[in-house]
Coordinates of C-alpha atoms and ligand atoms in Angstrom, one line a residue:
Chain X
M15 CA 53.0 24.2 17.4
G16 CA 49.3 23.2 17.1
K17 CA 46.3 24.4 14.9
T18 CA 43.1 24.9 15.9
I19 CA 40.8 23.7 14.8
A20 CA 39.4 26.7 12.1
Q21 CA 43.1 26.0 11.1
K22 CA 42.7 22.7 11.0
I23 CA 39.8 23.5 8.7
F24 CA 41.4 26.2 6.7
D25 CA 44.3 23.7 6.0
A26 CA 42.2 21.4 4.4
H27 CA 40.2 23.5 2.2
V28 CA 43.0 26.4 0.8
I29 CA 43.4 26.1 -3.2
D30 CA 45.5 29.3 -3.2
N31 CA 46.8 31.7 -1.2
P32 CA 47.1 35.5 -3.1
S33 CA 48.7 37.5 -1.2
G34 CA 49.1 38.3 2.6
D35 CA 47.3 35.6 5.2
I36 CA 44.5 35.2 2.5
N37 CA 43.8 31.8 2.0
V38 CA 41.4 31.0 -0.7
I39 CA 39.5 28.0 0.7
K40 CA 37.1 25.5 -1.4
L41 CA 32.9 25.7 -0.2
D42 CA 31.2 22.2 0.8
A43 CA 28.0 24.2 0.9
V44 CA 26.7 27.3 0.4
F45 CA 23.3 28.5 1.4
C46 CA 21.2 30.7 0.5
H47 CA 17.7 32.6 1.7
E48 CA 15.5 34.8 -0.4
I49 CA 16.7 38.3 1.4
T50 CA 20.5 37.9 0.2
T51 CA 20.1 35.8 -2.8
P52 CA 18.2 37.4 -5.5
I53 CA 20.5 40.1 -5.7
A54 CA 23.5 38.3 -6.3
I55 CA 21.1 35.8 -8.9
N56 CA 20.4 38.7 -10.7
D57 CA 23.9 40.3 -10.9
L58 CA 25.0 36.3 -12.5
K59 CA 22.2 36.9 -15.0
E60 CA 23.4 40.1 -16.5
R61 CA 27.2 39.1 -16.3
E62 CA 25.7 35.7 -18.4
M63 CA 27.0 33.9 -15.8
D64 CA 23.4 32.5 -14.8
R65 CA 25.5 29.3 -13.6
V66 CA 26.2 27.1 -10.2
F67 CA 29.0 25.5 -9.1
D68 CA 27.3 22.4 -7.7
P69 CA 23.9 21.9 -7.2
A70 CA 24.2 19.4 -4.8
K71 CA 26.2 22.0 -2.2
I72 CA 24.0 24.4 -3.0
K73 CA 20.6 24.7 -0.2
A74 CA 18.2 27.2 -0.4
V75 CA 15.3 28.5 1.2
I76 CA 12.2 31.2 1.8
D77 CA 12.7 32.1 5.5
H78 CA 12.5 35.5 6.0
V79 CA 9.0 36.0 5.2
T80 CA 6.7 33.7 4.3
P81 CA 4.5 32.8 2.8
S82 CA 5.4 36.5 1.0
K83 CA 3.5 39.4 2.6
D84 CA 3.9 41.5 -0.1
S85 CA 4.5 42.0 -4.2
K86 CA 7.9 43.1 -3.0
T87 CA 8.8 39.9 -1.1
A88 CA 7.1 37.8 -3.2
E89 CA 8.8 39.0 -5.8
Q90 CA 12.0 37.7 -3.9
A91 CA 10.8 34.7 -3.2
K92 CA 9.1 34.2 -7.2
I93 CA 13.3 34.8 -7.9
M94 CA 15.0 32.1 -5.7
R95 CA 12.2 29.3 -6.8
E96 CA 12.9 29.7 -10.5
W97 CA 16.5 29.8 -9.9
A98 CA 16.7 27.0 -7.8
R99 CA 14.0 24.8 -10.4
S100 CA 16.4 26.4 -13.0
Q101 CA 19.9 25.5 -11.7
N102 CA 18.2 22.2 -10.3
I103 CA 19.5 22.9 -7.3
K104 CA 17.5 20.1 -5.7
D105 CA 17.3 21.2 -1.4
F106 CA 15.1 23.7 -2.1
F107 CA 12.7 24.6 0.9
D108 CA 9.9 26.9 0.1
V109 CA 6.0 26.7 1.9
G110 CA 4.9 24.1 4.1
Q111 CA 8.6 23.0 3.9
N112 CA 9.9 25.6 4.8
G113 CA 11.8 27.1 8.2
V114 CA 14.5 29.5 9.5
C115 CA 17.2 28.3 7.6
H116 CA 19.7 28.2 10.7
A117 CA 18.0 25.6 12.5
L118 CA 17.0 23.4 9.0
F119 CA 19.5 23.0 7.6
P120 CA 21.3 21.3 10.4
E121 CA 17.5 18.9 10.7
K122 CA 18.8 17.6 7.1
G123 CA 22.4 17.2 8.7
F124 CA 23.6 19.2 5.1
V125 CA 26.5 20.3 8.2
R126 CA 29.0 18.0 9.2
P127 CA 32.3 18.2 11.0
G128 CA 34.8 19.9 9.1
Y129 CA 32.7 21.3 6.3
T130 CA 33.3 25.3 5.0
I131 CA 30.0 26.5 4.5
I132 CA 29.1 30.5 3.5
M133 CA 25.2 32.2 3.5
G134 CA 24.7 36.4 2.8
D135 CA 23.1 35.9 7.0
S136 CA 25.2 36.9 9.9
H137 CA 24.3 34.4 12.0
T138 CA 25.4 31.7 9.5
C139 CA 28.0 31.2 12.4
T140 CA 25.0 28.7 14.5
H141 CA 26.7 25.6 12.0
G142 CA 29.9 25.8 13.5
A143 CA 28.5 23.9 16.8
F144 CA 29.0 20.7 14.1
G145 CA 32.7 21.4 14.4
A146 CA 32.6 22.9 11.1
F147 CA 33.7 26.7 10.3
A148 CA 30.9 28.4 9.2
A149 CA 30.5 32.1 8.9
G150 CA 28.1 35.1 7.5
V151 CA 29.5 37.0 4.6
G152 CA 27.8 40.1 1.9
T153 CA 26.8 39.1 -1.5
T154 CA 29.5 39.2 -3.7
D155 CA 31.2 36.7 -1.2
L156 CA 28.1 34.3 -1.7
E157 CA 27.9 35.7 -5.3
V158 CA 31.3 34.1 -6.2
G159 CA 30.7 31.0 -3.9
I160 CA 27.4 30.0 -5.4
L161 CA 29.8 30.3 -8.9
K162 CA 32.8 29.0 -7.6
G163 CA 32.4 27.3 -4.9
V164 CA 35.2 29.5 -3.0
C165 CA 35.6 32.2 -0.2
A166 CA 38.6 34.4 0.6
F167 CA 39.2 35.0 4.3
H168 CA 42.0 36.0 6.9
Y169 CA 43.9 32.9 8.1
P170 CA 41.5 32.2 11.7
E171 CA 43.1 33.8 14.8
T172 CA 40.8 31.7 17.8
I173 CA 39.8 32.9 20.9
K174 CA 39.3 29.6 22.7
I175 CA 36.1 30.1 26.0
E176 CA 36.4 27.2 27.9
I177 CA 33.0 26.6 29.9
T178 CA 33.3 25.6 33.3
G179 CA 30.8 24.9 36.7
N180 CA 27.9 23.4 37.2
L181 CA 24.4 25.3 35.8
Q182 CA 22.0 26.5 38.0
K183 CA 18.5 26.1 37.7
N184 CA 16.7 27.7 35.0
V185 CA 19.4 29.2 33.3
Y186 CA 20.4 27.8 30.3
A187 CA 22.8 28.2 27.1
K188 CA 21.2 31.3 26.1
D189 CA 22.0 32.8 30.0
I190 CA 25.7 31.6 29.4
I191 CA 26.2 33.3 25.7
L192 CA 24.3 36.2 26.8
S193 CA 27.1 36.0 29.4
I194 CA 29.9 35.8 27.4
I195 CA 29.0 38.7 25.2
G196 CA 28.3 40.9 28.1
K197 CA 31.9 40.5 29.5
I198 CA 33.8 40.4 25.8
G199 CA 31.7 43.2 24.2
V200 CA 29.8 43.6 20.6
N201 CA 33.6 44.3 19.1
G202 CA 35.4 41.3 21.9
A203 CA 35.8 38.6 18.9
T204 CA 36.3 40.9 15.8
N205 CA 38.1 39.1 12.9
K206 CA 38.3 35.9 15.4
V207 CA 36.7 32.4 16.0
M208 CA 35.1 32.1 19.1
E209 CA 36.1 28.1 20.5
F210 CA 33.6 27.1 22.5
T211 CA 34.8 24.2 25.0
G212 CA 35.3 22.9 27.9
P213 CA 33.1 20.5 30.3
V214 CA 29.9 22.2 30.3
V215 CA 30.1 22.4 25.8
D216 CA 30.7 18.4 26.2
K217 CA 27.6 17.9 28.0
M218 CA 25.4 20.3 25.9
T219 CA 23.4 19.0 23.2
M220 CA 23.9 19.8 19.5
E221 CA 21.1 22.2 20.1
E222 CA 22.7 24.5 23.0
R223 CA 25.3 24.2 21.3
M224 CA 24.1 25.9 18.0
T225 CA 22.3 28.6 20.6
L226 CA 26.2 28.8 22.1
C227 CA 26.8 29.5 18.6
N228 CA 24.8 31.8 17.3
M229 CA 25.7 34.3 19.1
A230 CA 29.0 34.4 18.3
I231 CA 28.9 38.0 16.1
E232 CA 27.3 39.5 18.4
A233 CA 30.6 39.5 19.3
G234 CA 31.7 40.5 16.5
G235 CA 33.6 37.1 16.2
T236 CA 33.7 35.5 12.2
S237 CA 32.1 32.0 13.3
G238 CA 31.9 29.4 16.4
V239 CA 33.1 26.4 17.0
C240 CA 32.4 23.1 19.3
Y241 CA 34.7 20.5 19.3
P242 CA 32.7 16.6 17.5
D243 CA 31.9 14.5 19.7
S244 CA 29.9 11.8 20.5
T245 CA 26.4 14.2 20.5
T246 CA 27.7 15.3 17.4
V247 CA 27.7 11.7 16.1
D248 CA 24.4 10.8 17.3
Y249 CA 22.7 13.6 15.8
L250 CA 24.3 13.2 12.4
W251 CA 24.1 9.5 12.5
E252 CA 21.2 9.1 10.5
F253 CA 23.0 11.4 7.5
I254 CA 26.1 9.7 7.9
K255 CA 25.5 5.6 8.5
D256 CA 26.2 4.3 4.5
D257 CA 29.9 6.4 4.9
Y258 CA 30.8 4.9 8.4
S259 CA 30.7 1.6 9.9
S260 CA 30.4 1.8 13.0
K261 CA 29.1 5.0 15.3
E262 CA 32.8 4.8 17.4
V263 CA 34.3 4.8 13.8
A264 CA 33.1 8.0 12.6
L265 CA 33.7 9.2 16.3
E266 CA 37.4 8.4 15.3
D267 CA 37.7 10.4 12.0
F268 CA 35.4 13.3 13.6
F269 CA 38.7 13.5 16.1
K270 CA 40.4 15.0 13.1
W271 CA 39.1 18.6 14.0
H272 CA 40.0 18.9 17.4
S273 CA 41.9 21.8 18.0
D274 CA 45.8 20.7 18.6
P275 CA 47.0 20.2 22.8
D276 CA 49.3 23.1 21.7
A277 CA 47.1 25.3 19.7
N278 CA 47.9 28.8 19.0
Y279 CA 44.9 31.0 20.4
S280 CA 44.5 34.7 20.3
S281 CA 43.4 34.7 23.8
V282 CA 41.7 31.9 26.2
I283 CA 39.2 33.1 28.9
T284 CA 37.7 30.3 31.3
H285 CA 33.8 30.9 32.0
D286 CA 32.6 29.3 34.9
I287 CA 28.9 29.6 35.6
S288 CA 28.5 27.7 38.0
L289 CA 26.4 31.4 40.0
L290 CA 25.0 32.1 36.5
Q291 CA 21.6 33.9 36.7
P292 CA 19.2 33.8 34.1
M293 CA 20.2 36.7 32.0
M294 CA 18.5 39.6 29.6
T295 CA 19.5 42.2 27.9
V296 CA 18.8 45.9 28.4
G297 CA 19.7 48.0 25.9
Y298 CA 19.5 47.7 22.0
K299 CA 23.4 46.6 22.0
P300 CA 23.4 42.6 22.6
D301 CA 26.3 42.9 25.0
E302 CA 24.1 45.6 27.7
V303 CA 23.0 42.3 29.2
Q304 CA 22.3 42.3 32.6
E305 CA 20.4 39.5 35.6
V306 CA 17.1 39.5 35.0
N307 CA 17.2 39.7 39.1
G308 CA 16.8 43.3 39.6
N309 CA 15.7 44.3 36.1
E310 CA 11.5 42.5 36.6
K311 CA 8.9 44.7 36.2
I312 CA 10.2 45.8 33.1
K313 CA 6.6 45.6 31.2
V314 CA 6.2 44.2 27.9
D315 CA 3.0 44.3 25.8
Q316 CA 4.7 41.3 23.4
I317 CA 6.4 38.1 24.2
Y318 CA 8.3 36.3 21.3
I319 CA 9.3 33.0 21.5
G320 CA 11.0 31.6 17.8
S321 CA 14.6 32.6 15.7
C322 CA 17.6 30.3 14.6
T323 CA 18.7 31.3 18.3
N324 CA 15.4 29.6 20.8
G325 CA 13.0 28.2 17.8
R326 CA 14.3 24.2 18.3
I327 CA 12.7 21.8 19.8
E328 CA 13.8 21.6 23.3
D329 CA 13.5 25.3 23.7
L330 CA 9.5 25.1 23.1
R331 CA 9.7 22.0 25.6
E332 CA 11.3 24.5 27.5
A333 CA 8.9 27.8 27.5
A334 CA 5.6 24.6 27.5
S335 CA 7.0 23.3 31.0
V336 CA 6.7 27.4 32.1
L337 CA 3.2 27.6 30.7
E338 CA 1.6 24.5 31.5
G339 CA -1.2 25.4 33.5
H340 CA -1.3 28.9 32.8
T341 CA -2.9 31.5 30.9
I342 CA -1.1 34.5 30.1
N343 CA -1.1 38.2 31.5
T344 CA -3.9 39.6 28.9
D345 CA -1.7 42.9 28.8
V346 CA 0.7 40.7 26.6
R347 CA 0.2 38.9 23.2
G348 CA 2.7 35.9 22.9
I349 CA 4.0 34.9 19.6
L350 CA 5.5 31.3 18.9
S351 CA 7.0 30.1 15.6
P352 CA 8.6 26.8 15.1
A353 CA 11.4 27.0 13.7
T354 CA 10.6 24.2 11.4
P355 CA 7.9 22.2 10.3
D356 CA 10.3 19.6 12.3
V357 CA 10.1 20.9 15.6
Y358 CA 6.5 21.9 14.6
K359 CA 5.5 18.7 14.1
Q360 CA 7.5 17.4 17.3
A361 CA 6.0 20.0 19.6
M362 CA 1.9 19.1 18.6
K363 CA 3.4 15.3 18.9
E364 CA 3.7 16.3 22.4
G365 CA 1.3 18.1 23.3
L366 CA 3.4 21.6 23.2
I367 CA 1.3 23.4 20.8
D368 CA -1.6 22.5 23.0
I369 CA 0.1 24.4 26.1
F370 CA 1.2 26.8 23.8
M371 CA -2.4 27.3 22.2
D372 CA -4.1 26.8 25.3
A373 CA -1.9 29.2 27.7
G374 CA -3.6 31.8 24.8
F375 CA 0.0 32.2 22.9
C376 CA -0.7 33.1 18.9
V377 CA 1.1 30.1 17.1
T378 CA 2.4 31.4 13.4
N379 CA 4.3 29.3 10.4
P380 CA 8.0 28.5 10.8
T381 CA 8.9 31.7 9.6
C382 CA 12.0 34.8 10.3
G383 CA 9.1 37.0 10.6
A384 CA 9.0 39.3 13.7
C385 CA 12.8 38.4 14.6
L386 CA 13.6 41.1 11.7
G387 CA 10.6 42.7 12.3
M388 CA 9.1 41.9 8.3
S389 CA 5.5 40.5 9.8
N390 CA 3.8 38.0 12.0
G391 CA 4.6 40.3 14.8
V392 CA 6.0 43.7 14.2
L393 CA 6.3 45.7 17.1
A394 CA 4.4 49.9 17.4
S395 CA 6.6 52.6 18.7
G396 CA 6.5 52.0 22.0
E397 CA 5.8 49.0 22.3
V398 CA 8.4 46.4 24.5
C399 CA 8.9 42.6 23.1
A400 CA 10.6 39.8 25.7
S401 CA 12.3 38.1 22.7
T402 CA 14.5 34.5 22.3
T403 CA 16.1 35.8 19.4
N404 CA 19.7 37.4 19.0
R405 CA 19.3 40.8 18.0
N406 CA 18.0 43.9 20.2
F407 CA 19.1 46.5 17.9
N408 CA 17.3 49.9 17.5
G409 CA 13.8 49.3 15.6
R410 CA 15.2 46.0 15.2
M411 CA 11.6 44.4 15.7
G412 CA 9.7 47.4 14.1
K413 CA 10.6 51.1 14.5
G414 CA 10.9 52.4 18.0
G415 CA 10.1 48.9 19.5
M416 CA 12.5 47.7 22.5
V417 CA 13.3 44.2 22.5
H418 CA 14.8 42.6 25.5
L419 CA 16.6 39.4 24.8
M420 CA 16.2 36.4 27.6
S421 CA 16.0 32.8 27.9
P422 CA 12.6 30.8 26.6
A423 CA 12.6 30.3 29.9
V424 CA 11.8 33.4 30.9
A425 CA 10.0 34.8 28.2
A426 CA 7.5 32.4 29.0
A427 CA 7.1 33.2 33.0
T428 CA 7.5 37.3 31.3
S429 CA 3.8 35.8 29.4
I430 CA 2.4 35.0 32.5
A431 CA 3.0 37.7 34.3
G432 CA 3.2 40.3 31.9
Y433 CA 6.3 42.0 32.9
I434 CA 9.7 40.9 33.1
T435 CA 10.9 37.8 35.8
T436 CA 12.2 34.3 36.0
P437 CA 10.2 30.8 35.9
D438 CA 10.5 30.1 40.3
K439 CA 9.2 33.8 40.9
L440 CA 6.0 32.9 39.6
Chain Z
M1 CA 38.7 48.3 -14.1
K2 CA 36.3 51.5 -12.6
D3 CA 36.9 55.0 -13.2
F4 CA 38.7 56.9 -9.4
N5 CA 38.4 60.6 -11.2
G6 CA 36.2 63.1 -10.3
Q7 CA 34.4 65.7 -8.2
V8 CA 34.6 65.1 -4.3
L9 CA 31.9 64.8 -2.0
F10 CA 33.3 65.9 1.6
L11 CA 31.6 64.6 4.7
D12 CA 32.6 66.3 7.3
R13 CA 32.1 63.0 11.0
S14 CA 33.4 60.0 11.9
D15 CA 31.0 57.1 12.0
I16 CA 28.5 56.8 9.1
N17 CA 26.6 54.0 9.4
T18 CA 25.2 51.8 6.7
D19 CA 21.7 52.7 7.8
E20 CA 22.7 56.5 6.9
I21 CA 24.2 55.3 3.9
I22 CA 21.4 53.5 2.2
P23 CA 18.3 52.8 5.2
A24 CA 17.2 48.7 6.0
K25 CA 13.5 50.1 4.9
Y26 CA 15.3 49.9 1.3
L27 CA 16.8 45.4 1.2
T28 CA 14.3 44.5 -0.2
E29 CA 14.6 46.4 -3.3
I30 CA 16.0 43.4 -6.0
T31 CA 18.6 46.0 -8.0
K32 CA 21.4 47.6 -7.6
A33 CA 19.8 50.4 -9.4
A34 CA 16.5 51.0 -7.1
L35 CA 19.0 52.2 -4.7
K36 CA 19.9 55.2 -6.4
P37 CA 17.6 58.1 -4.8
Y38 CA 18.4 57.0 -1.8
L39 CA 21.4 57.0 -1.0
L40 CA 22.6 58.8 2.7
E41 CA 19.1 59.8 2.9
D42 CA 19.4 59.8 6.7
L43 CA 22.5 61.1 6.7
K44 CA 22.0 64.3 9.3
L45 CA 25.0 66.9 8.1
R46 CA 25.6 70.0 8.6
N47 CA 25.9 71.8 4.7
F48 CA 25.0 68.2 3.3
S49 CA 21.9 67.7 1.4
T50 CA 21.2 65.1 -1.4
D51 CA 21.0 67.4 -4.1
N52 CA 25.0 67.9 -3.5
I53 CA 25.3 64.2 -4.9
P54 CA 25.0 64.6 -8.5
G55 CA 28.2 64.4 -10.8
K56 CA 30.3 63.4 -7.3
S57 CA 32.5 60.4 -8.2
I58 CA 34.5 60.6 -4.8
I59 CA 33.9 60.4 -0.9
I60 CA 35.9 62.1 1.5
T61 CA 35.2 61.2 5.2
R62 CA 36.6 60.5 8.7
E63 CA 36.9 57.3 10.1
N64 CA 35.1 54.5 10.3
F65 CA 33.2 55.2 7.1
G66 CA 30.5 52.0 6.9
C67 CA 29.4 51.0 10.6
G68 CA 26.5 48.6 11.2
S69 CA 25.8 45.7 8.8
S70 CA 27.2 43.6 6.9
R71 CA 24.8 45.1 3.7
E72 CA 26.5 44.8 0.8
H73 CA 24.1 47.7 -0.5
A74 CA 26.0 50.7 0.9
P75 CA 28.4 50.3 -1.4
W76 CA 26.1 49.2 -4.3
A77 CA 24.0 52.6 -3.6
L78 CA 27.2 54.3 -3.8
E79 CA 27.9 52.4 -7.5
V80 CA 25.2 53.2 -8.8
N81 CA 25.7 57.0 -8.1
G82 CA 29.0 56.9 -10.3
I83 CA 31.1 56.9 -6.3
N84 CA 33.7 54.6 -6.6
L85 CA 36.2 55.4 -4.2
V86 CA 35.9 56.7 -0.2
I87 CA 39.2 57.7 1.0
A88 CA 39.0 58.2 4.8
E89 CA 41.3 57.9 8.3
N90 CA 40.2 54.2 8.4
F91 CA 36.6 52.2 7.6
A92 CA 34.7 49.0 9.4
R93 CA 36.1 45.7 8.1
I94 CA 33.2 44.5 6.0
F95 CA 32.3 48.0 3.9
K96 CA 35.8 47.3 3.0
Q97 CA 35.9 44.0 2.1
N98 CA 32.7 44.7 0.5
M99 CA 33.6 47.6 -1.8
F100 CA 37.4 46.0 -3.3
N101 CA 35.0 42.9 -3.9
C102 CA 32.8 45.6 -6.6
G103 CA 36.2 46.6 -8.0
M104 CA 35.7 49.8 -6.3
M105 CA 37.9 51.8 -3.3
A106 CA 38.2 52.3 0.3
I107 CA 41.7 54.0 0.7
E108 CA 42.5 54.7 4.2
L109 CA 45.0 57.6 4.9
N110 CA 46.3 59.1 7.9
K111 CA 44.7 61.2 10.3
E112 CA 47.0 64.2 9.6
Q113 CA 47.1 64.2 6.1
I114 CA 42.7 63.4 5.9
D115 CA 42.7 67.2 8.2
E116 CA 45.1 68.9 5.4
I117 CA 42.6 67.8 3.0
F118 CA 39.9 69.0 4.3
K119 CA 41.5 72.3 5.8
T120 CA 42.8 72.7 2.3
F121 CA 39.8 71.9 0.4
A122 CA 36.7 71.2 1.9
S123 CA 34.6 74.8 1.4
K124 CA 35.6 74.7 -2.5
E125 CA 35.6 72.7 -5.9
T126 CA 37.7 69.8 -5.4
S127 CA 38.5 67.0 -8.2
I128 CA 40.8 63.8 -7.4
E129 CA 42.7 62.7 -10.3
T130 CA 44.4 58.9 -9.5
N131 CA 47.2 57.4 -10.5
F132 CA 46.3 53.6 -9.5
L133 CA 49.4 51.7 -10.5
E134 CA 51.6 54.8 -9.1
G135 CA 49.2 54.3 -6.4
S136 CA 49.0 58.5 -5.5
L137 CA 45.3 60.9 -5.4
K138 CA 46.0 64.0 -7.7
I139 CA 43.6 66.3 -5.5
K140 CA 42.5 69.9 -6.9
S141 CA 40.3 72.6 -6.4
S142 CA 41.0 76.1 -8.8
D143 CA 43.3 78.1 -5.9
A144 CA 46.0 74.8 -5.1
D145 CA 46.6 71.0 -5.7
M146 CA 47.8 68.2 -3.7
E147 CA 49.7 64.8 -4.5
I148 CA 49.1 62.7 -1.8
I149 CA 50.6 58.2 -1.7
F150 CA 47.8 56.0 -0.9
K151 CA 48.6 52.2 0.1
V152 CA 46.2 48.7 -0.6
S153 CA 47.0 45.4 -0.3
E154 CA 48.2 43.7 -3.4
F155 CA 44.8 40.7 -3.5
D156 CA 42.5 44.2 -3.2
K157 CA 44.8 46.0 -6.4
A158 CA 44.3 42.3 -7.5
L159 CA 40.6 42.3 -7.1
V160 CA 40.3 46.2 -8.4
E161 CA 42.0 46.0 -11.9
A162 CA 39.8 42.3 -12.1
G163 CA 36.8 45.0 -11.3
G164 CA 36.0 42.7 -8.3
W165 CA 35.8 39.4 -6.5
I166 CA 33.7 37.7 -9.0
N167 CA 35.9 38.5 -12.2
Y168 CA 39.1 37.9 -10.0
A169 CA 37.3 34.4 -9.1
D170 CA 36.0 33.6 -12.4
K171 CA 39.6 34.0 -13.7
N172 CA 41.5 32.0 -11.0
Y173 CA 39.2 29.7 -9.9
Ligands
LIG527 S1 16.0 34.5 12.7 FE1 16.3 36.7 13.7 S2 18.2 36.1 13.2 FE2 17.8 34.1 13.0 S3 17.8 34.5 10.3 FE3 15.6 34.8 10.4 S4 16.4 37.2 10.7 FE4 17.9 36.2 10.8

């Protein structure tokens, strides 16, 4: 019987099998941010175990609320900062260099095919786009990861999702993942890895694959994963060129992180996207997904473009191409948070920031901020936001607020119209 | 190993979520102790008020306890209030993992057992003595007692014995 990519990664990392199908695996990277890490740091101090297993394998960022907005968030940031310094963690990103973790860390080349990664953040599944096993965990798991470089998981079962067909105009990776979550539900992949394959994924850029894997957790998935291929090699080449004599050699090596043809899956889903239309969420659960057509004319108060789902350069290009030459409706406020400083700089070079600002958008620094209702665009009660983020839970972007999830293109069209609509209807 | 004996707090409802156990607005706290006053603050339940919490060491509830977000603040808020054991029909996956990771216990009993316990004890002062090695619970009130066998996995048992995943991992890896 063959193995899935997740099983191959486990087999290469398992160091103990304490009971049943529990595998203790060693970790290639532990990612940290300022919301979930400070309590782990304090607890390690209390236990007089204030160490890290390998400072080079720990990557840390202040991203959720930055620059700090009040005394409590300032304290969280301070703990991270002092810890990174005292533990000699070189890859630490503070104000000026920081951006949303799941956009920043791939950009820095911290994720490689075959890696095992944990973080105290549920959207850690994003990094599976590179053919890695990456999972969100609780604070104790994070703490053990920091201290020992290991984590315990059940041996992974996988749902294979084969994406076929041809994408229509104005339909993007975000629409695909929304449609998958709508189909299988918020518990549809609980305890499972979601393996995204097929001709549509093969043609996707790394950014698109990250958007896809980012939302695996919204279907309950432990992680999302894509096979590493020449697109992966091209993206990572700058970081791996000393390790491989040529891109072909790297590609050959990465091939070991593909599932075997006879691998055992808990289920296989074929998802044809030829007829897929722009999608959005309508309720307080990410599986309450409907076509934008039919939900038009929902008035919105705020448009938010950013986050680890859709705050990357391609997302900004997509939104800017809709916005160019337009101004946003006078009844709405538009907020753009480029996900990282590099995305921000690139967008400036390409003139995208001008397009956003000329249209009337407020451009904030890279941060999670409004995505989790912490800063830079919190909703008031009764307000509605068209958002490119990944969670529409009740109160997510502010108590009493309503969030509709959608692609950057639909969000941009909505900002011009003042109500939810697709770019072709403008 | 933590203490799994003491007075019982009955929460007669299913699907008590992590937001009800500890509201999201307290996630900016940086110590576990700071969570203490807010345990179950937003729980709306007949015959329940947070004044019932002091002196209690064990929760008995219905189905799917701890659903919602992955926040470990939920077990911590219990822990700092001296509650190390929750008994229910079943739990949300991450909550259960977080409990054992903290060296606490989430014990699952079947529906008939939980029904029987509620019927016999819920209206009275009730205490439990836990025999961890044998895997049994002695439930007692002034006029009734009951002995119940429970099962937890070998790995979860080892986590409890070690006082949590941190101690276990520190010893073994
Ligand atoms: S952008 Fe939003 S979903 Fe992504 S890591 Fe930040 S808060 Fe979480």
